[in-house]
């Protein structure tokens, strides 16, 4: 469809094939009646789910064991809304405090905790997970996949997310939570300034959240690159799916940098290292670089899903395709790339030289240009279409207006000179919220848009419009006065008395905005039970594949294998027919990916939600996937208790007495549960969906698991890169040659050289294991993998002996030995090589399990697990080839 195409305005007009639109927005063959799957008895759906090991939806057990992407999407959405309430209550607390200058309600530390955790909660535990609730539910439907590539990892990602959020809530009961601001600037993020155990718990909770994000990123990227339906090329993907694809690529690398920063911070807080200590040169700047390398892409990570949802909503309620669709996608791609080269504008007030500041000012202003293109595309789409002012469109349009205001005010901050004046004031607060909460506005529109698909019920349109009116007025009443009262310092409850009126307006707006969400919750909750039944496609011009199946969709999404090879959606391996005995038909329609209606051979398998029947001769070829596993939940429980226990560490040891014993016990129990659940998941028979049957460019020849390993290793490259970068940054800040004075003479090259030869030899042993598998030699596999394990253990023993020797060095310069907290050189050496050693240990655990399986005949018919293990082990060895010269030679 060309960019000038406009969908028909008349709801009764014939489509291009002479068919009348069905009452629910789909089309029916001439003269034919449609019995939709929506009309099938609920009992049949429940039986179908139970046949696949999944309890019915009303069973509590289902929600603990489900791995189905739609269930996980619902869990993400509901949980994110809970954390919205959590963060919103904290915001109302400190807005009440700001009604008048001074500490009138809360003490200073309580105020700082509320502000800090509000920021962390909204940015991490609400915004991104809320978007990925929709992504989990909608993306597989839009690309024609039965599920995500790794369903158990998808469930694990959710449960780790929930466990991390509960850890944050618990931190308030451990003497108080983190109070150093949501950016956690050094050295305020260290125990000397934030000494409470709850502060460490909040840091560890954020670390667990990042692990959850990494697991989810690997899963989504594998799915979108390997499991698209035939004909669903990257170019043809819906805009929401495009926005998620780019978001997840940004998440993979940005969150890896944050993971490194949090691991370094956790090391400082729990083990007593000195990365960010005030005595370490450049410690504060090191944190700023690591955090903002993540932090600025995070702005687009949050906004992109909202932008994609807005594009879908604009297309549907303007009745036409997005103007300049290819340019819209290109602009998103350009922003995703540019987002990693603008982070230093957050450090214009530091001692960075003016030339670098000017460069980053240019990249910052330059990133606004692709957004201009996307904004104009949305505006022209409205001008060329016929707008239907339903609730989803109102929120999408409101998000566009708010984002324009946020973007314009952000350009001010991109200028070095203006930033000197505006940095640290409420101008930044207002701009930040116009952008970030503007994204929330778009996502609320997405909630209304996809609510019928996810629940099978229509919301109350009148209440939806009341919600929008209250939301939009409350939003602007809350945040716009902050531009006027911009001289108020951030995160401080004291301000000039002359600004009190503006702050009172903001507080009134905050309560109006909060009340608007009560209207939303009432609307959706009421509609869930008493709302009108939603058809497969309640929106007249909805044009993506999720609207071609019933609401909510069946367990495995589609009645057959989706295909777009003909230019429209077809279901292969399906004989059309009505489930209750209706007559077959060979004619039917279904929406194309860009809107409009086109021919398919799917019969009633269209937006009407019809019920095609799988032909008997194809039924035996269909292999059903599993949809239930308890181990992701159990694993998250183990991780929760492990980190809760570790939060009690202080300088590498637990406090004496009962309290320290409790924390130690929690960590031990958590470690045992985590290890046991990992083993349980490994031995559990579970069949997930396979990719590669459709569009998989540029990974057509790469199996799902291999691609997942590649993607994980790509994030690991950033993780180790951040650790190595932290070492180089710290050494340059201290003085490259002066650094040698921080290292004892006993730190010699020989142990590192021996370990280099050991690891290289172990990699060769893995290659021999793969050769043995090709030759069908069971003993050869076992012998080679055993050699790898022995060499890996030798590496760890040699490293351990070296560490013990250095710990007990006693000289005039190091009378207490060269321990992990002695100086910044010892910190970087032990932590970086320790991270590498942890990777070696993980590899050895995997290798021992593989030896056990190989002894029982595994890998003779399928040697791919050895190949995948080899990818990981070779990567670990390559990393050591970088660490050896850095820490032993230079």
mmCIF file of N, CA and C in Angstrom, residues 229-311:
data_model
loop_
_atom_site.group_PDB
_atom_site.id
_atom_site.type_symbol
_atom_site.label_atom_id
_atom_site.label_comp_id
_atom_site.label_asym_id
_atom_site.label_seq_id
_atom_site.Cartn_x
_atom_site.Cartn_y
_atom_site.Cartn_z
ATOM 1 N N UNK A 229 7.047 -15.318 10.544
ATOM 2 C CA UNK A 229 6.337 -16.133 9.563
ATOM 3 C C UNK A 229 6.926 -15.928 8.173
ATOM 4 N N UNK A 230 6.671 -16.874 7.288
ATOM 5 C CA UNK A 230 7.110 -16.744 5.900
ATOM 6 C C UNK A 230 6.557 -15.446 5.321
ATOM 7 N N UNK A 231 7.426 -14.723 4.651
ATOM 8 C CA UNK A 231 6.999 -13.463 4.048
ATOM 9 C C UNK A 231 7.039 -12.276 4.981
ATOM 10 N N UNK A 232 7.184 -12.509 6.288
ATOM 11 C CA UNK A 232 7.270 -11.413 7.253
ATOM 12 C C UNK A 232 8.724 -10.960 7.358
ATOM 13 N N UNK A 233 9.157 -10.235 6.338
ATOM 14 C CA UNK A 233 10.518 -9.725 6.332
ATOM 15 C C UNK A 233 10.639 -8.587 7.335
ATOM 16 N N UNK A 234 11.868 -8.200 7.629
ATOM 17 C CA UNK A 234 12.075 -7.082 8.540
ATOM 18 C C UNK A 234 11.363 -5.831 8.036
ATOM 19 N N UNK A 235 11.396 -5.634 6.737
ATOM 20 C CA UNK A 235 10.789 -4.445 6.149
ATOM 21 C C UNK A 235 9.278 -4.406 6.348
ATOM 22 N N UNK A 236 8.666 -5.590 6.433
ATOM 23 C CA UNK A 236 7.209 -5.657 6.548
ATOM 24 C C UNK A 236 6.714 -5.750 7.986
ATOM 25 N N UNK A 237 7.615 -5.808 8.941
ATOM 26 C CA UNK A 237 7.175 -5.957 10.329
ATOM 27 C C UNK A 237 6.334 -4.748 10.756
ATOM 28 N N UNK A 238 5.306 -4.975 11.568
ATOM 29 C CA UNK A 238 4.523 -3.853 12.099
ATOM 30 C C UNK A 238 5.405 -2.897 12.893
ATOM 31 N N UNK A 239 4.955 -1.653 12.994
ATOM 32 C CA UNK A 239 5.775 -0.631 13.631
ATOM 33 C C UNK A 239 5.974 -0.898 15.124
ATOM 34 N N UNK A 240 4.986 -1.475 15.776
ATOM 35 C CA UNK A 240 5.186 -1.791 17.198
ATOM 36 C C UNK A 240 6.283 -2.825 17.364
ATOM 37 N N UNK A 241 6.272 -3.850 16.517
ATOM 38 C CA UNK A 241 7.324 -4.862 16.596
ATOM 39 C C UNK A 241 8.679 -4.254 16.260
ATOM 40 N N UNK A 242 8.713 -3.349 15.285
ATOM 41 C CA UNK A 242 9.971 -2.657 14.971
ATOM 42 C C UNK A 242 10.484 -1.891 16.190
ATOM 43 N N UNK A 243 9.583 -1.212 16.872
ATOM 44 C CA UNK A 243 10.011 -0.430 18.034
ATOM 45 C C UNK A 243 10.555 -1.339 19.134
ATOM 46 N N UNK A 244 9.948 -2.510 19.302
ATOM 47 C CA UNK A 244 10.437 -3.451 20.314
ATOM 48 C C UNK A 244 11.786 -4.030 19.896
ATOM 49 N N UNK A 245 11.954 -4.345 18.621
ATOM 50 C CA UNK A 245 13.233 -4.887 18.149
ATOM 51 C C UNK A 245 14.371 -3.917 18.441
ATOM 52 N N UNK A 246 14.181 -2.651 18.108
ATOM 53 C CA UNK A 246 15.240 -1.666 18.350
ATOM 54 C C UNK A 246 15.417 -1.421 19.851
ATOM 55 N N UNK A 247 14.317 -1.429 20.583
ATOM 56 C CA UNK A 247 14.411 -1.254 22.032
ATOM 57 C C UNK A 247 15.250 -2.358 22.663
ATOM 58 N N UNK A 248 15.012 -3.591 22.250
ATOM 59 C CA UNK A 248 15.713 -4.715 22.870
ATOM 60 C C UNK A 248 17.188 -4.708 22.492
ATOM 61 N N UNK A 249 17.519 -4.321 21.275
ATOM 62 C CA UNK A 249 18.939 -4.204 20.931
ATOM 63 C C UNK A 249 19.613 -3.145 21.808
ATOM 64 N N UNK A 250 18.935 -2.025 22.039
ATOM 65 C CA UNK A 250 19.498 -1.012 22.932
ATOM 66 C C UNK A 250 19.628 -1.554 24.352
ATOM 67 N N UNK A 251 18.601 -2.285 24.796
ATOM 68 C CA UNK A 251 18.636 -2.848 26.143
ATOM 69 C C UNK A 251 19.799 -3.809 26.312
ATOM 70 N N UNK A 252 20.070 -4.608 25.300
ATOM 71 C CA UNK A 252 21.120 -5.623 25.415
ATOM 72 C C UNK A 252 22.453 -4.994 25.783
ATOM 73 N N UNK A 253 22.783 -3.878 25.144
ATOM 74 C CA UNK A 253 24.089 -3.254 25.375
ATOM 75 C C UNK A 253 24.051 -2.235 26.509
ATOM 76 N N UNK A 254 22.974 -1.451 26.591
ATOM 77 C CA UNK A 254 22.911 -0.428 27.637
ATOM 78 C C UNK A 254 22.820 -1.064 29.015
ATOM 79 N N UNK A 255 21.975 -2.085 29.167
ATOM 80 C CA UNK A 255 21.832 -2.709 30.479
ATOM 81 C C UNK A 255 23.061 -3.525 30.850
ATOM 82 N N UNK A 256 23.836 -3.982 29.872
ATOM 83 C CA UNK A 256 25.097 -4.655 30.201
ATOM 84 C C UNK A 256 26.058 -3.683 30.866
ATOM 85 N N UNK A 257 26.071 -2.425 30.386
ATOM 86 C CA UNK A 257 26.909 -1.412 31.029
ATOM 87 C C UNK A 257 26.418 -1.121 32.438
ATOM 88 N N UNK A 258 25.086 -1.046 32.609
ATOM 89 C CA UNK A 258 24.543 -0.824 33.953
ATOM 90 C C UNK A 258 24.837 -2.010 34.857
ATOM 91 N N UNK A 259 24.761 -3.226 34.315
ATOM 92 C CA UNK A 259 25.083 -4.408 35.114
ATOM 93 C C UNK A 259 26.514 -4.326 35.629
ATOM 94 N N UNK A 260 27.432 -3.903 34.765
ATOM 95 C CA UNK A 260 28.823 -3.750 35.200
ATOM 96 C C UNK A 260 28.932 -2.711 36.311
ATOM 97 N N UNK A 261 28.256 -1.565 36.128
ATOM 98 C CA UNK A 261 28.309 -0.508 37.136
ATOM 99 C C UNK A 261 27.759 -1.000 38.468
ATOM 100 N N UNK A 262 26.655 -1.741 38.433
ATOM 101 C CA UNK A 262 26.038 -2.229 39.665
ATOM 102 C C UNK A 262 26.886 -3.311 40.328
ATOM 103 N N UNK A 263 27.554 -4.135 39.522
ATOM 104 C CA UNK A 263 28.445 -5.143 40.102
ATOM 105 C C UNK A 263 29.630 -4.468 40.791
ATOM 106 N N UNK A 264 30.165 -3.413 40.182
ATOM 107 C CA UNK A 264 31.256 -2.677 40.816
ATOM 108 C C UNK A 264 30.772 -1.996 42.096
ATOM 109 N N UNK A 265 29.575 -1.414 42.048
ATOM 110 C CA UNK A 265 29.025 -0.760 43.230
ATOM 111 C C UNK A 265 28.743 -1.776 44.330
ATOM 112 N N UNK A 266 28.187 -2.924 43.961
ATOM 113 C CA UNK A 266 27.934 -3.979 44.951
ATOM 114 C C UNK A 266 29.240 -4.446 45.578
ATOM 115 N N UNK A 267 30.286 -4.532 44.763
ATOM 116 C CA UNK A 267 31.600 -4.910 45.300
ATOM 117 C C UNK A 267 32.076 -3.880 46.315
ATOM 118 N N UNK A 268 31.895 -2.602 46.010
ATOM 119 C CA UNK A 268 32.288 -1.552 46.951
ATOM 120 C C UNK A 268 31.487 -1.641 48.244
ATOM 121 N N UNK A 269 30.176 -1.881 48.119
ATOM 122 C CA UNK A 269 29.305 -1.870 49.294
ATOM 123 C C UNK A 269 29.463 -3.134 50.143
ATOM 124 N N UNK A 270 29.633 -4.287 49.503
ATOM 125 C CA UNK A 270 29.625 -5.553 50.237
ATOM 126 C C UNK A 270 31.018 -6.064 50.573
ATOM 127 N N UNK A 271 31.983 -5.809 49.688
ATOM 128 C CA UNK A 271 33.321 -6.355 49.879
ATOM 129 C C UNK A 271 34.337 -5.315 50.313
ATOM 130 N N UNK A 272 33.975 -4.030 50.247
ATOM 131 C CA UNK A 272 34.881 -2.987 50.684
ATOM 132 C C UNK A 272 35.879 -2.538 49.639
ATOM 133 N N UNK A 273 35.615 -2.814 48.367
ATOM 134 C CA UNK A 273 36.526 -2.349 47.321
ATOM 135 C C UNK A 273 36.413 -0.834 47.169
ATOM 136 N N UNK A 274 37.227 -0.262 46.282
ATOM 137 C CA UNK A 274 37.392 1.195 46.261
ATOM 138 C C UNK A 274 37.172 1.816 44.888
ATOM 139 N N UNK A 275 36.326 1.212 44.059
ATOM 140 C CA UNK A 275 36.091 1.784 42.729
ATOM 141 C C UNK A 275 35.595 3.218 42.805
ATOM 142 N N UNK A 276 34.598 3.481 43.654
ATOM 143 C CA UNK A 276 33.937 4.783 43.671
ATOM 144 C C UNK A 276 34.210 5.557 44.951
ATOM 145 N N UNK A 277 35.221 5.128 45.702
ATOM 146 C CA UNK A 277 35.548 5.810 46.952
ATOM 147 C C UNK A 277 36.051 7.220 46.665
ATOM 148 N N UNK A 278 35.810 8.116 47.613
ATOM 149 C CA UNK A 278 36.258 9.498 47.438
ATOM 150 C C UNK A 278 37.772 9.580 47.331
ATOM 151 N N UNK A 279 38.475 8.582 47.888
ATOM 152 C CA UNK A 279 39.940 8.580 47.842
ATOM 153 C C UNK A 279 40.479 8.053 46.512
ATOM 154 N N UNK A 280 39.614 7.438 45.697
ATOM 155 C CA UNK A 280 40.063 6.908 44.407
ATOM 156 C C UNK A 280 39.941 7.993 43.337
ATOM 157 N N UNK A 281 41.011 8.291 42.645
ATOM 158 C CA UNK A 281 40.940 9.345 41.626
ATOM 159 C C UNK A 281 39.961 8.971 40.518
ATOM 160 N N UNK A 282 39.059 9.885 40.227
ATOM 161 C CA UNK A 282 38.123 9.662 39.129
ATOM 162 C C UNK A 282 36.971 8.748 39.469
ATOM 163 N N UNK A 283 36.789 8.386 40.752
ATOM 164 C CA UNK A 283 35.727 7.455 41.105
ATOM 165 C C UNK A 283 34.347 7.979 40.763
ATOM 166 N N UNK A 284 34.076 9.241 41.077
ATOM 167 C CA UNK A 284 32.771 9.825 40.784
ATOM 168 C C UNK A 284 32.532 9.896 39.286
ATOM 169 N N UNK A 285 33.570 10.257 38.532
ATOM 170 C CA UNK A 285 33.428 10.342 37.073
ATOM 171 C C UNK A 285 33.262 8.961 36.451
ATOM 172 N N UNK A 286 33.917 7.962 37.022
ATOM 173 C CA UNK A 286 33.767 6.603 36.509
ATOM 174 C C UNK A 286 32.313 6.158 36.605
ATOM 175 N N UNK A 287 31.693 6.400 37.763
ATOM 176 C CA UNK A 287 30.274 6.031 37.896
ATOM 177 C C UNK A 287 29.429 6.798 36.883
ATOM 178 N N UNK A 288 29.688 8.097 36.737
ATOM 179 C CA UNK A 288 28.889 8.911 35.811
ATOM 180 C C UNK A 288 28.986 8.375 34.393
ATOM 181 N N UNK A 289 30.184 8.014 33.948
ATOM 182 C CA UNK A 289 30.341 7.475 32.587
ATOM 183 C C UNK A 289 29.592 6.162 32.421
ATOM 184 N N UNK A 290 29.774 5.247 33.380
ATOM 185 C CA UNK A 290 29.104 3.953 33.271
ATOM 186 C C UNK A 290 27.591 4.110 33.344
ATOM 187 N N UNK A 291 27.109 4.926 34.279
ATOM 188 C CA UNK A 291 25.667 5.058 34.456
ATOM 189 C C UNK A 291 25.028 5.729 33.246
ATOM 190 N N UNK A 292 25.611 6.806 32.763
ATOM 191 C CA UNK A 292 24.949 7.541 31.679
ATOM 192 C C UNK A 292 25.163 6.896 30.324
ATOM 193 N N UNK A 293 26.172 6.052 30.186
ATOM 194 C CA UNK A 293 26.246 5.251 28.952
ATOM 195 C C UNK A 293 25.019 4.353 28.855
ATOM 196 N N UNK A 294 24.530 3.918 30.023
ATOM 197 C CA UNK A 294 23.231 3.248 30.063
ATOM 198 C C UNK A 294 22.080 4.253 30.057
ATOM 199 N N UNK A 295 22.222 5.323 30.854
ATOM 200 C CA UNK A 295 21.098 6.174 31.204
ATOM 201 C C UNK A 295 20.466 6.888 30.033
ATOM 202 N N UNK A 296 21.281 7.341 29.072
ATOM 203 C CA UNK A 296 20.604 8.058 27.997
ATOM 204 C C UNK A 296 19.942 7.133 26.992
ATOM 205 N N UNK A 297 20.534 6.023 26.593
ATOM 206 C CA UNK A 297 19.734 5.061 25.808
ATOM 207 C C UNK A 297 18.467 4.632 26.533
ATOM 208 N N UNK A 298 18.499 4.623 27.876
ATOM 209 C CA UNK A 298 17.314 4.222 28.635
ATOM 210 C C UNK A 298 16.121 5.130 28.341
ATOM 211 N N UNK A 299 16.382 6.413 28.067
ATOM 212 C CA UNK A 299 15.286 7.317 27.711
ATOM 213 C C UNK A 299 14.549 6.790 26.483
ATOM 214 N N UNK A 300 15.293 6.344 25.492
ATOM 215 C CA UNK A 300 14.680 5.838 24.263
ATOM 216 C C UNK A 300 14.191 4.405 24.445
ATOM 217 N N UNK A 301 14.838 3.655 25.326
ATOM 218 C CA UNK A 301 14.341 2.318 25.668
ATOM 219 C C UNK A 301 12.939 2.425 26.254
ATOM 220 N N UNK A 302 12.710 3.443 27.055
ATOM 221 C CA UNK A 302 11.397 3.659 27.653
ATOM 222 C C UNK A 302 10.413 4.189 26.613
ATOM 223 N N UNK A 303 10.861 5.101 25.755
ATOM 224 C CA UNK A 303 9.918 5.799 24.874
ATOM 225 C C UNK A 303 9.604 5.033 23.593
ATOM 226 N N UNK A 304 10.536 4.241 23.092
ATOM 227 C CA UNK A 304 10.317 3.567 21.809
ATOM 228 C C UNK A 304 9.079 2.670 21.789
ATOM 229 N N UNK A 305 8.856 1.806 22.803
ATOM 230 C CA UNK A 305 7.630 1.002 22.759
ATOM 231 C C UNK A 305 6.375 1.854 22.714
ATOM 232 N N UNK A 306 6.387 2.963 23.466
ATOM 233 C CA UNK A 306 5.237 3.872 23.419
ATOM 234 C C UNK A 306 5.088 4.460 22.032
ATOM 235 N N UNK A 307 6.203 4.790 21.403
ATOM 236 C CA UNK A 307 6.157 5.344 20.051
ATOM 237 C C UNK A 307 5.596 4.332 19.061
ATOM 238 N N UNK A 308 6.033 3.072 19.180
ATOM 239 C CA UNK A 308 5.507 2.039 18.301
ATOM 240 C C UNK A 308 4.017 1.822 18.508
ATOM 241 N N UNK A 309 3.580 1.827 19.773
ATOM 242 C CA UNK A 309 2.152 1.675 20.058
ATOM 243 C C UNK A 309 1.373 2.866 19.522
ATOM 244 N N UNK A 310 1.919 4.066 19.663
ATOM 245 C CA UNK A 310 1.261 5.252 19.125
ATOM 246 C C UNK A 310 1.098 5.147 17.618
ATOM 247 N N UNK A 311 2.125 4.655 16.929
ATOM 248 C CA UNK A 311 2.032 4.506 15.475
ATOM 249 C C UNK A 311 0.910 3.542 15.097
#
